[in-house]
Coordinates of C-alpha atoms and ligand atoms in Angstrom, one line a residue:
M24 CA 138.3 150.7 116.2
K25 CA 141.9 150.4 115.4
T26 CA 143.9 148.2 116.4
K27 CA 147.8 148.1 116.8
F28 CA 150.0 146.6 114.0
T29 CA 151.4 142.8 116.6
L30 CA 152.7 139.7 117.0
F31 CA 149.3 138.1 116.6
A32 CA 149.1 139.9 113.1
F33 CA 152.1 137.6 112.2
C34 CA 151.5 134.5 113.8
A35 CA 147.7 134.5 111.6
M36 CA 150.2 135.4 108.3
L37 CA 152.6 132.7 109.7
S38 CA 149.2 130.6 109.9
A39 CA 147.8 131.1 106.4
G40 CA 150.9 129.9 104.9
V41 CA 151.5 133.1 103.5
M42 CA 155.3 133.0 104.4
S43 CA 158.0 134.0 101.5
Q44 CA 156.2 135.2 99.3
T45 CA 158.2 136.8 96.8
I46 CA 157.0 140.3 96.0
K47 CA 155.5 140.8 92.6
S48 CA 155.5 143.8 90.3
V49 CA 157.5 146.0 91.4
T50 CA 156.2 149.4 90.0
E51 CA 157.8 152.1 91.6
P52 CA 160.0 155.6 90.1
L53 CA 163.7 155.2 90.4
P54 CA 165.4 158.2 91.7
G55 CA 166.0 161.2 89.8
P56 CA 169.5 162.4 88.9
Q57 CA 171.9 163.1 91.3
I58 CA 171.5 166.1 92.9
I59 CA 175.3 166.9 94.6
N60 CA 177.0 169.2 96.8
V61 CA 173.9 169.3 98.6
Y62 CA 175.1 170.4 101.7
A63 CA 175.5 174.3 100.4
R64 CA 172.3 174.6 98.8
N65 CA 168.9 175.5 100.8
H66 CA 167.7 172.3 102.4
T67 CA 165.7 171.1 106.2
L68 CA 167.5 168.1 108.4
L69 CA 164.4 165.6 108.9
N70 CA 167.6 164.4 110.7
G71 CA 165.7 163.1 114.6
Q72 CA 163.4 161.0 116.0
W73 CA 161.6 158.6 113.2
S74 CA 158.7 156.5 113.9
M75 CA 159.3 152.8 113.6
L76 CA 157.7 149.6 112.4
I77 CA 159.1 146.5 112.8
D78 CA 157.8 144.8 109.4
Q79 CA 159.3 141.4 108.6
Y80 CA 156.7 139.7 106.6
D81 CA 156.5 142.7 104.6
V82 CA 152.9 142.7 105.6
G83 CA 152.6 146.6 104.7
Y84 CA 154.2 146.5 101.1
M85 CA 152.1 143.3 99.8
D86 CA 149.3 141.6 100.4
Y87 CA 149.3 137.1 101.5
R88 CA 150.0 136.8 98.4
G89 CA 153.3 139.2 97.6
N90 CA 151.4 141.3 96.0
V91 CA 152.6 144.3 95.8
I92 CA 150.2 146.7 97.5
N93 CA 149.4 149.9 95.7
E94 CA 146.3 151.4 97.8
R95 CA 144.5 151.9 100.4
G96 CA 145.8 149.1 103.2
S97 CA 150.3 149.9 102.7
F98 CA 151.4 151.6 105.1
F99 CA 152.0 154.4 102.5
A100 CA 148.9 155.0 102.4
D101 CA 147.0 154.5 104.9
D102 CA 149.4 156.3 107.5
G103 CA 148.0 159.3 109.5
F104 CA 144.3 158.1 107.5
S105 CA 143.5 155.3 109.4
K106 CA 140.6 156.1 111.2
H107 CA 138.6 154.4 109.2
P108 CA 135.8 152.4 112.7
D109 CA 135.0 150.0 109.2
R110 CA 138.0 148.6 108.7
L111 CA 140.7 146.7 110.4
T112 CA 144.6 148.8 110.0
E113 CA 146.8 146.5 111.6
Y114 CA 149.8 149.9 112.6
D115 CA 150.1 152.9 114.8
F116 CA 153.0 155.3 113.7
D117 CA 151.6 157.1 116.8
T118 CA 152.3 154.5 119.4
A119 CA 155.1 153.3 117.5
D120 CA 158.9 153.3 119.6
R121 CA 161.1 155.4 117.6
L122 CA 164.4 155.4 116.0
E123 CA 167.1 158.1 115.8
V124 CA 168.4 159.0 112.2
P125 CA 171.1 159.1 110.5
G126 CA 172.2 155.7 112.3
D127 CA 171.6 151.8 111.8
W128 CA 169.2 150.7 114.1
N129 CA 170.7 147.4 114.3
T130 CA 173.0 148.6 117.3
Q131 CA 170.1 151.2 118.6
M132 CA 167.3 148.3 119.8
P133 CA 168.9 145.0 120.9
E134 CA 166.2 143.5 119.0
L135 CA 167.1 145.0 116.5
Y136 CA 170.8 143.2 116.6
Y137 CA 171.0 141.1 113.7
Y138 CA 167.9 142.1 111.5
E139 CA 167.5 141.3 108.2
G140 CA 164.3 142.8 106.8
S141 CA 162.1 146.0 106.6
V142 CA 162.1 148.6 109.4
W143 CA 159.0 151.6 108.2
Y144 CA 160.1 154.8 109.1
R145 CA 158.1 158.1 109.7
K146 CA 158.7 161.8 110.1
L147 CA 155.9 164.1 109.7
F148 CA 157.5 167.9 111.0
P149 CA 156.1 171.0 109.7
F150 CA 157.2 172.2 106.4
N151 CA 156.1 176.2 103.6
P152 CA 157.1 175.1 100.7
Q153 CA 157.0 179.3 98.3
Q154 CA 155.7 178.5 94.7
D155 CA 158.8 179.1 92.4
K156 CA 160.9 177.1 94.1
R157 CA 161.2 173.5 93.9
Y158 CA 162.0 170.6 96.1
F159 CA 163.9 166.6 96.5
I160 CA 163.8 164.6 99.4
Y161 CA 167.4 163.1 99.6
F162 CA 168.7 160.7 101.3
A163 CA 172.6 160.1 101.6
A164 CA 171.9 156.4 102.2
A165 CA 170.0 153.9 103.2
N166 CA 171.3 150.0 103.2
Y167 CA 169.8 148.7 101.4
E168 CA 166.5 148.9 99.7
A169 CA 164.6 152.4 100.2
V170 CA 161.2 153.2 99.4
A171 CA 159.7 156.0 99.8
G172 CA 156.7 157.8 100.2
L173 CA 155.5 161.6 101.0
N174 CA 151.9 162.6 102.2
G175 CA 150.5 159.1 101.7
K176 CA 151.8 158.2 97.8
K177 CA 154.5 156.1 97.3
I178 CA 157.8 158.2 95.0
G179 CA 159.4 155.5 94.8
R180 CA 162.7 152.9 95.1
H181 CA 166.1 152.8 95.2
I182 CA 168.6 149.8 95.9
G183 CA 172.1 150.0 97.4
G184 CA 173.0 150.7 100.7
Y185 CA 176.3 153.7 100.7
T186 CA 174.5 155.9 97.7
P187 CA 172.6 159.2 97.2
F188 CA 169.7 159.3 96.1
N189 CA 166.7 162.1 95.5
F190 CA 163.2 162.2 94.4
E191 CA 161.4 165.1 93.6
V192 CA 158.1 166.1 95.9
T193 CA 157.0 169.5 94.1
G194 CA 153.5 170.0 94.8
G195 CA 153.6 166.8 97.2
I196 CA 155.3 168.7 99.9
K197 CA 152.4 171.3 101.9
Q198 CA 151.7 173.4 103.6
G199 CA 151.8 172.7 106.8
E200 CA 152.0 168.6 108.6
N201 CA 154.0 166.3 106.4
S202 CA 154.1 163.0 106.4
V203 CA 157.7 160.9 105.2
I204 CA 157.7 157.6 105.2
V205 CA 160.1 155.3 104.4
K206 CA 160.3 151.4 103.8
V207 CA 164.0 150.2 104.8
N208 CA 164.5 146.6 103.1
N209 CA 168.8 145.4 104.5
A210 CA 167.9 141.8 103.8
R211 CA 170.9 140.6 102.4
R212 CA 170.7 138.8 99.0
P213 CA 173.0 137.1 96.0
E214 CA 172.0 139.5 93.2
G215 CA 172.9 141.9 95.8
I216 CA 175.8 144.7 95.3
P217 CA 177.0 143.5 97.9
T218 CA 175.9 140.1 97.3
N219 CA 174.8 138.0 101.0
H220 CA 178.2 136.6 101.9
C221 CA 180.8 139.9 102.7
D222 CA 183.5 140.0 105.5
W223 CA 181.1 143.2 108.2
W224 CA 178.2 144.0 110.1
N225 CA 174.9 144.0 107.7
Y226 CA 173.9 147.6 109.4
G227 CA 170.1 148.2 107.8
G228 CA 168.3 151.2 108.2
L229 CA 168.4 155.5 106.9
T230 CA 172.0 155.7 107.3
R231 CA 172.8 158.5 106.5
D232 CA 170.5 162.5 106.7
V233 CA 167.5 162.9 105.2
M234 CA 166.7 166.1 103.5
I235 CA 164.4 168.0 102.3
I236 CA 166.6 170.4 99.2
E237 CA 164.4 174.1 98.3
T238 CA 166.5 174.9 94.7
P239 CA 164.7 178.2 92.1
S240 CA 163.0 177.1 89.2
T241 CA 166.0 176.0 86.7
F242 CA 169.4 174.6 89.0
I243 CA 172.8 173.8 88.4
R244 CA 172.2 170.3 89.4
D245 CA 176.0 169.6 88.4
Y246 CA 179.4 170.4 87.4
K247 CA 182.6 169.3 87.5
I248 CA 185.2 171.9 88.2
Q249 CA 188.9 170.1 88.2
L250 CA 192.6 170.5 86.6
A251 CA 192.6 169.2 83.0
K252 CA 193.7 166.0 82.4
G253 CA 197.3 166.0 82.2
S254 CA 198.3 170.3 82.1
Y255 CA 198.9 173.1 85.2
N256 CA 197.8 175.7 83.1
Q257 CA 193.5 175.3 82.5
I258 CA 190.8 174.1 84.6
A259 CA 188.6 172.5 83.2
G260 CA 185.2 171.6 83.6
W261 CA 180.8 171.4 82.4
L262 CA 178.1 171.5 84.3
Q263 CA 175.5 170.4 84.3
L264 CA 171.3 172.8 84.2
D265 CA 167.4 171.6 85.8
G266 CA 164.8 173.0 84.9
P267 CA 163.1 174.5 80.8
D268 CA 165.5 177.9 81.3
K269 CA 168.3 177.8 79.4
S270 CA 170.2 180.9 80.6
P271 CA 174.2 181.7 81.3
V272 CA 176.5 180.6 83.7
T273 CA 178.9 182.4 85.4
I274 CA 181.6 180.2 86.7
S275 CA 184.1 182.1 89.6
I276 CA 187.2 181.5 91.5
P277 CA 187.3 184.9 93.1
E278 CA 191.0 183.9 94.8
L279 CA 192.4 183.0 91.0
K280 CA 190.3 186.5 89.6
I281 CA 188.0 184.2 87.3
K282 CA 185.3 184.7 86.3
Q283 CA 183.7 183.2 83.0
T284 CA 179.8 182.6 82.0
V285 CA 178.9 179.5 79.7
T286 CA 175.8 178.8 77.4
P287 CA 174.2 175.6 78.2
D288 CA 173.2 173.6 75.1
A289 CA 169.7 173.3 74.8
D290 CA 170.0 170.2 77.5
G291 CA 171.4 172.3 79.8
Y292 CA 174.6 171.5 79.3
A293 CA 177.9 173.5 79.1
Q294 CA 181.4 172.7 79.0
F295 CA 184.2 175.3 79.4
T296 CA 187.5 175.9 79.7
V297 CA 189.9 178.3 81.5
K298 CA 193.9 179.9 81.7
A299 CA 194.5 179.3 85.2
K300 CA 197.1 178.4 87.0
P301 CA 196.0 177.3 91.1
K302 CA 197.4 176.7 93.6
L303 CA 198.6 173.0 93.6
W304 CA 196.3 170.7 96.0
D305 CA 198.5 168.4 98.3
C306 CA 198.9 165.7 101.6
D307 CA 201.5 168.7 102.9
N308 CA 198.9 171.6 101.2
P309 CA 195.7 170.8 100.5
K310 CA 194.9 174.2 98.5
L311 CA 190.5 175.1 98.2
Y312 CA 189.3 177.5 96.6
N313 CA 186.2 179.0 96.4
V314 CA 183.8 178.3 93.4
I315 CA 180.6 179.5 92.6
L316 CA 178.6 178.6 89.7
A317 CA 175.6 181.1 88.9
T318 CA 172.7 181.6 86.6
D319 CA 170.2 184.8 87.9
K320 CA 168.3 182.6 89.8
D321 CA 170.6 180.0 91.3
T322 CA 173.6 180.5 93.2
I323 CA 176.1 177.2 94.0
S324 CA 179.5 177.6 95.9
D325 CA 181.9 174.8 96.5
R326 CA 185.9 174.1 97.5
I327 CA 187.8 172.2 95.1
G328 CA 191.3 171.7 94.5
F329 CA 193.1 171.6 92.1
R330 CA 195.9 168.6 91.1
Q331 CA 196.6 166.2 89.4
I332 CA 197.2 162.7 89.9
E333 CA 198.5 160.0 87.1
T334 CA 201.4 156.4 87.3
D335 CA 204.3 156.4 85.2
G336 CA 205.7 152.6 84.4
S337 CA 206.2 151.9 88.6
K338 CA 205.3 155.1 90.0
I339 CA 202.4 157.4 91.3
L340 CA 203.4 160.7 90.5
L341 CA 200.5 164.0 92.8
N342 CA 201.4 166.4 90.8
G343 CA 204.1 165.6 88.6
K344 CA 206.0 163.5 91.5
N345 CA 206.7 160.5 92.7
I346 CA 205.0 159.3 95.7
F347 CA 204.4 156.8 98.0
C348 CA 201.2 155.7 99.5
R349 CA 200.9 155.6 103.6
G350 CA 197.8 154.5 103.9
V351 CA 195.1 152.1 106.0
S352 CA 192.0 150.2 105.0
I353 CA 189.5 152.0 107.3
H354 CA 185.4 150.8 107.1
E355 CA 183.0 153.3 107.8
E356 CA 181.9 152.2 111.7
K357 CA 182.2 154.4 114.4
P358 CA 185.1 154.5 117.2
Y359 CA 185.4 153.3 120.5
G360 CA 182.9 151.2 120.3
M361 CA 180.1 153.0 119.6
G362 CA 179.6 150.6 116.5
G363 CA 176.8 151.4 114.2
R364 CA 177.2 152.9 111.2
A365 CA 179.6 156.5 111.5
F366 CA 177.8 159.3 109.3
S367 CA 179.3 162.1 111.5
R368 CA 181.9 164.8 110.7
E369 CA 183.0 164.1 113.8
Q370 CA 182.8 160.6 113.5
D371 CA 185.2 160.8 110.6
M372 CA 187.2 162.6 112.3
V373 CA 188.6 160.7 114.7
L374 CA 189.2 157.5 112.1
L375 CA 191.2 160.2 109.9
E376 CA 192.9 162.1 112.6
W377 CA 194.1 158.2 114.2
A378 CA 194.8 157.5 109.9
K379 CA 197.1 160.8 110.3
E380 CA 198.7 159.5 113.3
M381 CA 200.1 157.5 112.0
E382 CA 201.8 159.2 109.6
C383 CA 199.2 158.2 106.7
N384 CA 198.6 160.8 103.2
F385 CA 196.0 157.9 101.8
V386 CA 193.1 156.6 102.8
R387 CA 191.2 153.5 101.6
L388 CA 187.6 153.6 102.3
A389 CA 186.4 150.1 102.0
H390 CA 184.3 148.7 100.9
Y391 CA 181.6 150.9 99.5
P392 CA 182.0 154.5 99.7
H393 CA 181.8 156.4 102.6
N394 CA 179.2 159.6 103.7
E395 CA 180.5 162.4 101.9
Q396 CA 181.9 164.4 105.5
M397 CA 184.1 161.7 105.6
V398 CA 186.0 163.0 101.6
R399 CA 185.9 166.3 102.5
A400 CA 187.2 165.9 105.7
A401 CA 189.7 163.6 104.6
E402 CA 191.0 166.1 101.2
E403 CA 190.6 169.2 103.9
M404 CA 193.3 167.6 106.0
G405 CA 195.5 166.2 103.1
I406 CA 194.5 162.5 103.0
L407 CA 194.2 161.1 99.8
V408 CA 191.2 158.6 99.4
W409 CA 191.0 154.9 97.5
S410 CA 187.0 154.8 97.2
E411 CA 185.5 151.7 95.9
I412 CA 181.8 150.2 95.0
P413 CA 180.7 147.2 96.9
V414 CA 181.4 144.6 93.8
Y415 CA 183.3 141.8 97.3
W416 CA 183.9 138.4 96.1
T417 CA 181.5 135.9 95.0
I418 CA 178.4 138.6 92.2
H419 CA 176.3 137.6 90.0
W420 CA 178.8 137.8 87.3
T421 CA 176.5 136.6 84.1
D422 CA 172.8 138.6 86.4
P423 CA 171.8 142.0 83.7
E424 CA 170.2 143.5 86.9
T425 CA 173.1 142.8 89.5
Y426 CA 175.3 143.9 86.3
A427 CA 172.8 148.1 86.6
N428 CA 173.2 147.8 90.1
A429 CA 176.7 148.5 90.5
E430 CA 177.2 150.4 87.6
Q431 CA 174.7 153.3 88.9
Q432 CA 176.8 152.7 91.9
L433 CA 179.3 153.0 91.2
E434 CA 177.6 156.5 88.4
D435 CA 175.9 157.5 92.2
M436 CA 180.2 157.8 94.2
I437 CA 182.0 159.2 91.4
T438 CA 179.3 161.9 90.3
R439 CA 178.8 162.6 94.5
D440 CA 182.8 163.3 95.5
K441 CA 184.7 164.2 91.3
N442 CA 185.1 167.3 91.9
R443 CA 186.8 166.2 95.0
A444 CA 191.0 166.4 94.7
N445 CA 191.8 164.2 97.2
V446 CA 190.1 161.0 95.9
V447 CA 192.5 159.6 93.6
V448 CA 191.1 155.3 92.6
W449 CA 188.0 154.9 91.7
S450 CA 188.4 150.9 92.2
V451 CA 185.2 148.7 90.8
S452 CA 186.4 144.9 93.3
N453 CA 187.6 143.8 95.7
E454 CA 188.8 139.7 95.5
T455 CA 186.8 138.5 93.0
P456 CA 186.9 134.9 91.8
R457 CA 189.2 134.7 87.8
G458 CA 187.0 134.1 85.3
A459 CA 185.3 134.7 82.2
E460 CA 181.7 136.3 82.9
R461 CA 183.5 138.5 86.0
L462 CA 186.7 139.8 83.6
S463 CA 184.0 140.8 81.6
F464 CA 181.6 142.6 84.4
L465 CA 184.8 144.3 85.1
K466 CA 185.6 145.8 81.1
K467 CA 182.6 147.2 81.6
L468 CA 183.1 148.8 85.2
I469 CA 186.5 150.1 84.4
A470 CA 186.0 151.3 81.1
K471 CA 182.5 153.2 82.7
A472 CA 184.8 154.8 85.4
R473 CA 187.1 156.0 82.3
Q474 CA 184.4 157.1 81.0
L475 CA 183.2 159.6 83.6
D476 CA 186.3 160.7 84.7
D477 CA 189.2 159.8 82.6
T478 CA 191.1 162.5 85.2
R479 CA 191.4 159.6 87.8
L480 CA 193.1 156.0 88.2
V481 CA 191.0 152.9 88.4
S482 CA 192.1 150.2 90.8
S483 CA 191.4 147.1 91.5
A484 CA 191.1 144.8 94.4
M485 CA 193.1 142.1 92.5
E486 CA 194.7 138.6 94.5
K487 CA 197.8 137.4 94.5
E488 CA 198.9 133.4 93.8
Y489 CA 201.8 131.8 93.5
S490 CA 204.3 131.2 90.7
G491 CA 206.5 128.9 92.8
P492 CA 206.6 127.7 96.1
S493 CA 208.6 131.0 97.9
T494 CA 207.5 133.4 94.0
V495 CA 204.1 135.5 94.2
T496 CA 203.0 137.5 91.1
I497 CA 199.5 139.0 90.0
L498 CA 198.4 136.3 86.9
D499 CA 194.5 138.6 87.3
E500 CA 193.5 139.0 83.6
L501 CA 192.5 142.4 85.2
A502 CA 196.3 144.0 85.4
E503 CA 195.9 144.9 82.1
Y504 CA 193.3 147.1 82.8
V505 CA 193.2 148.5 85.6
D506 CA 196.6 151.9 86.7
L507 CA 197.5 149.9 89.5
L508 CA 198.5 145.9 90.3
S509 CA 197.0 146.2 94.4
F510 CA 196.1 142.8 96.3
N511 CA 195.5 141.5 99.2
E512 CA 197.8 139.6 100.8
Y513 CA 197.1 138.3 104.5
I514 CA 200.4 136.3 104.2
G515 CA 201.6 134.6 108.2
W516 CA 198.3 135.5 108.4
Y517 CA 195.9 133.3 107.0
D518 CA 199.0 131.8 104.2
G519 CA 201.7 130.0 106.8
N520 CA 202.6 131.8 109.9
S521 CA 205.1 135.1 110.0
D522 CA 208.4 133.0 109.0
K523 CA 207.0 133.4 105.8
C524 CA 206.7 136.5 105.0
D525 CA 211.0 136.3 104.3
R526 CA 210.8 133.6 102.9
M527 CA 209.3 135.1 99.7
T528 CA 209.8 136.8 96.1
W529 CA 207.2 138.6 94.4
E530 CA 207.8 139.2 90.3
F531 CA 205.5 141.4 88.2
S532 CA 205.1 140.9 84.5
V533 CA 203.4 144.6 84.4
D534 CA 205.3 147.5 84.8
K535 CA 202.8 149.6 87.3
P536 CA 202.7 150.9 90.8
V537 CA 202.2 148.1 93.1
F538 CA 200.1 148.4 95.7
I539 CA 199.2 146.3 98.3
S540 CA 195.6 146.6 99.5
E541 CA 195.5 144.6 102.6
F542 CA 197.8 142.4 104.8
G543 CA 197.9 142.0 108.8
A544 CA 196.7 139.8 111.9
G545 CA 194.0 139.5 114.3
A546 CA 195.0 140.2 117.5
V547 CA 193.0 141.3 120.6
Y548 CA 194.2 144.1 122.5
G549 CA 196.5 143.3 126.0
M550 CA 196.2 140.0 125.0
H551 CA 199.3 139.5 125.8
G552 CA 202.4 136.2 124.7
D553 CA 204.8 134.3 122.5
V554 CA 205.3 136.3 119.3
S555 CA 204.5 132.9 118.0
E556 CA 200.5 132.9 119.5
R557 CA 197.4 133.8 117.3
F558 CA 195.7 137.2 118.3
T559 CA 198.4 138.2 121.0
E560 CA 199.7 141.6 120.2
E561 CA 202.9 140.2 120.0
Y562 CA 202.0 137.1 116.9
M563 CA 200.9 140.5 115.5
A564 CA 203.0 143.1 116.1
D565 CA 205.8 140.4 114.5
L566 CA 204.3 140.4 111.1
Y567 CA 203.7 143.1 110.6
K568 CA 207.0 143.9 111.2
R569 CA 207.8 140.7 108.3
Q570 CA 205.7 142.7 105.9
I571 CA 207.1 145.7 105.6
N572 CA 210.2 144.1 104.9
M573 CA 209.1 141.8 102.7
F574 CA 208.2 145.8 101.8
E575 CA 211.1 146.7 101.4
N576 CA 212.7 144.5 98.8
M577 CA 209.5 145.0 97.0
P578 CA 209.5 145.4 93.5
Q579 CA 207.4 148.7 92.0
L580 CA 206.5 148.8 95.8
A581 CA 204.7 152.5 95.6
G582 CA 201.3 152.4 98.1
T583 CA 199.6 150.3 100.5
T584 CA 197.1 149.9 102.6
P585 CA 196.9 147.2 105.8
W586 CA 193.6 145.6 107.2
V587 CA 192.3 147.6 109.0
L588 CA 192.2 150.7 110.9
K589 CA 190.6 149.6 113.3
D590 CA 188.5 146.7 114.7
F591 CA 185.8 146.0 113.7
R592 CA 181.7 144.0 114.0
S593 CA 181.0 141.1 111.2
P594 CA 179.1 137.9 112.1
R595 CA 181.7 136.1 110.9
R596 CA 183.6 136.0 113.8
Q597 CA 182.7 134.3 116.5
L598 CA 186.0 133.2 118.1
H599 CA 184.1 133.7 122.4
G600 CA 187.0 135.3 124.2
I601 CA 188.6 136.1 120.8
Q602 CA 186.2 137.8 118.4
G603 CA 182.8 137.6 119.7
N604 CA 181.9 138.9 116.5
Y605 CA 184.5 141.5 115.9
N606 CA 187.5 141.7 112.9
R607 CA 190.2 142.2 115.9
K608 CA 192.9 142.7 112.7
G609 CA 192.3 146.1 113.6
L610 CA 195.6 148.2 114.4
I611 CA 193.5 149.6 117.4
S612 CA 190.5 147.8 119.2
D613 CA 186.9 149.3 118.4
Q614 CA 187.1 151.0 122.2
G615 CA 189.8 153.4 120.8
Q616 CA 192.9 151.0 122.0
K617 CA 196.5 151.2 120.4
K618 CA 197.9 148.0 119.2
Q619 CA 201.6 147.4 119.9
A620 CA 201.0 147.0 115.7
F621 CA 200.1 151.0 115.1
Y622 CA 202.9 151.7 116.1
I623 CA 205.3 149.6 114.1
M624 CA 203.6 151.1 111.1
Q625 CA 203.8 154.6 112.5
E626 CA 207.6 154.2 112.4
W627 CA 207.8 152.6 108.8
Y628 CA 205.2 155.1 107.3
S629 CA 206.8 158.1 109.2
A630 CA 210.6 156.5 107.9
L631 CA 209.2 156.4 103.6
K632 CA 207.9 160.1 104.7
S633 CA 211.7 161.2 104.6
R634 CA 212.4 158.9 101.6
Y635 CA 209.6 160.6 99.5
Ligands
LIG9 C1 189.5 140.3 102.8 C2 188.7 141.0 102.6 C3 188.1 141.7 103.9 C4 188.0 141.1 105.2 C5 189.3 140.5 106.1 C6 189.6 139.7 106.0 O1 190.4 140.3 102.4 O2 188.6 142.0 101.3 O3 186.8 142.7 103.9 O4 187.7 141.1 106.6 O5 190.0 139.7 104.2 O6 189.6 138.4 106.4 O7 189.4 140.3 107.9

């Protein structure tokens, strides 16, 4: 007789004093190398309704002594096979509730609004695998830790809430009905990336697309095709095959009449350069070329733009032309009060259209890599992107696993988006406290970013410091290692009142472009009052005017990304009647209403547009 997994079971465990067991002997394999440009491949989306089980004590994963269960008894092994009358089974995916995938769980079930822990997902799906093909299950993201299983067997584990990962399932995926099970745990961890304290909602779950990818036995897994660094008449690139054959690969860009064949080395890797003078991608003409890579077994095509991004002293040069980054910071949260993680092109387009309406040519995708469609949509719209990993606030700088996690997330971010012309900044951290261990940690990350991709700018959102009563500068040792002097400042909000902006002078000892990665103030849309009253639209608008006046007198300024496009959820924002779990610094309310400050930014950016 099968009994359902019940709260009673939890209480029984509780009484046995099995609380707060740490998980021992974790042995699940790590994901395979990331496959890029997956939407251009043969893929079967597994989106839709998945069965779900809330497992606050991980009883489906470890025994009451904290040992990982690797055979029957774990939810992986027993799924669909628990029809054993002689055995107590205390869960039932068949009769369980459902969650929509992709999507965070917090905004799908009231009881999961604040939930932090494990949720099990199961999807039954028909499949018809072909003999000479390979199959991978690909997760565009799962926040924060995922352990996946297919047809009763665990296939691997991934940590990191905002980057893609895939496991090969060739031979495991079968004819007819298949069962994929994933345990996602969004518990915040002090040693995590991000750590356990951050100013955004901890949306958990399978927050982006899940799919099965089909490839030939040998396929083109990864490639980079961009203008050679510093050149306007040479395209340089490399490609990586995955599989036994090392047959020649042809790279074609028909519109440029390019067709070049290269022979990969014994590891399936090949580099190439080709003479070309492509029409350059830029914000006004976001030109993309159809690029096709093909072997005798595999063909993959991508739309790639060609441009140069560099700095010259305090200038940012796009294709050699001095630009001002008219930006805005964006959290990946759905518009119009839906709340929850944005994951679709439609939701992304709303956010990007708002940015465009504010005369932006740049977005800072904070504080973690956003979904791939967001980056690609911005590329098609001519919007430059700053992309970052969530090395945020107080990280465990001396923990080697924490560093490895940060570096893996950096690598996965760069791997996925390195062919996107509009991505011009990789940022390694946000508002991290200065110190020797932190500097060592971030210097290594910066070196890794440059090793993976030396064609883009590397940055970090540092913090301002006072060198006099109203003289501000950057003393952060990191300034020597990054390409932009980017920092967050909240003069007039956390630091004095708005009129303090009028008294500031700025001194920079490093001749690099200055980039204000955050400034702003909170306001409730529609709340009006005296300009001195915080949280009124008038206070926010007045602060923005004074900030802009301050910027007009700031040396070396090359870009601003005010905090933030839209009000967003954060457990840190509790002021009743004003915040209600929302950070109210949005230029647009969570309902999509534009505050007065939106129009002040729009006016300034419109004027800047004509000055560059
Ligand atoms: C910080 C931080 C943001 C946060 C903001 C705020 O600068 O980088 O993540 O939301 O301040 O306090 O609103």
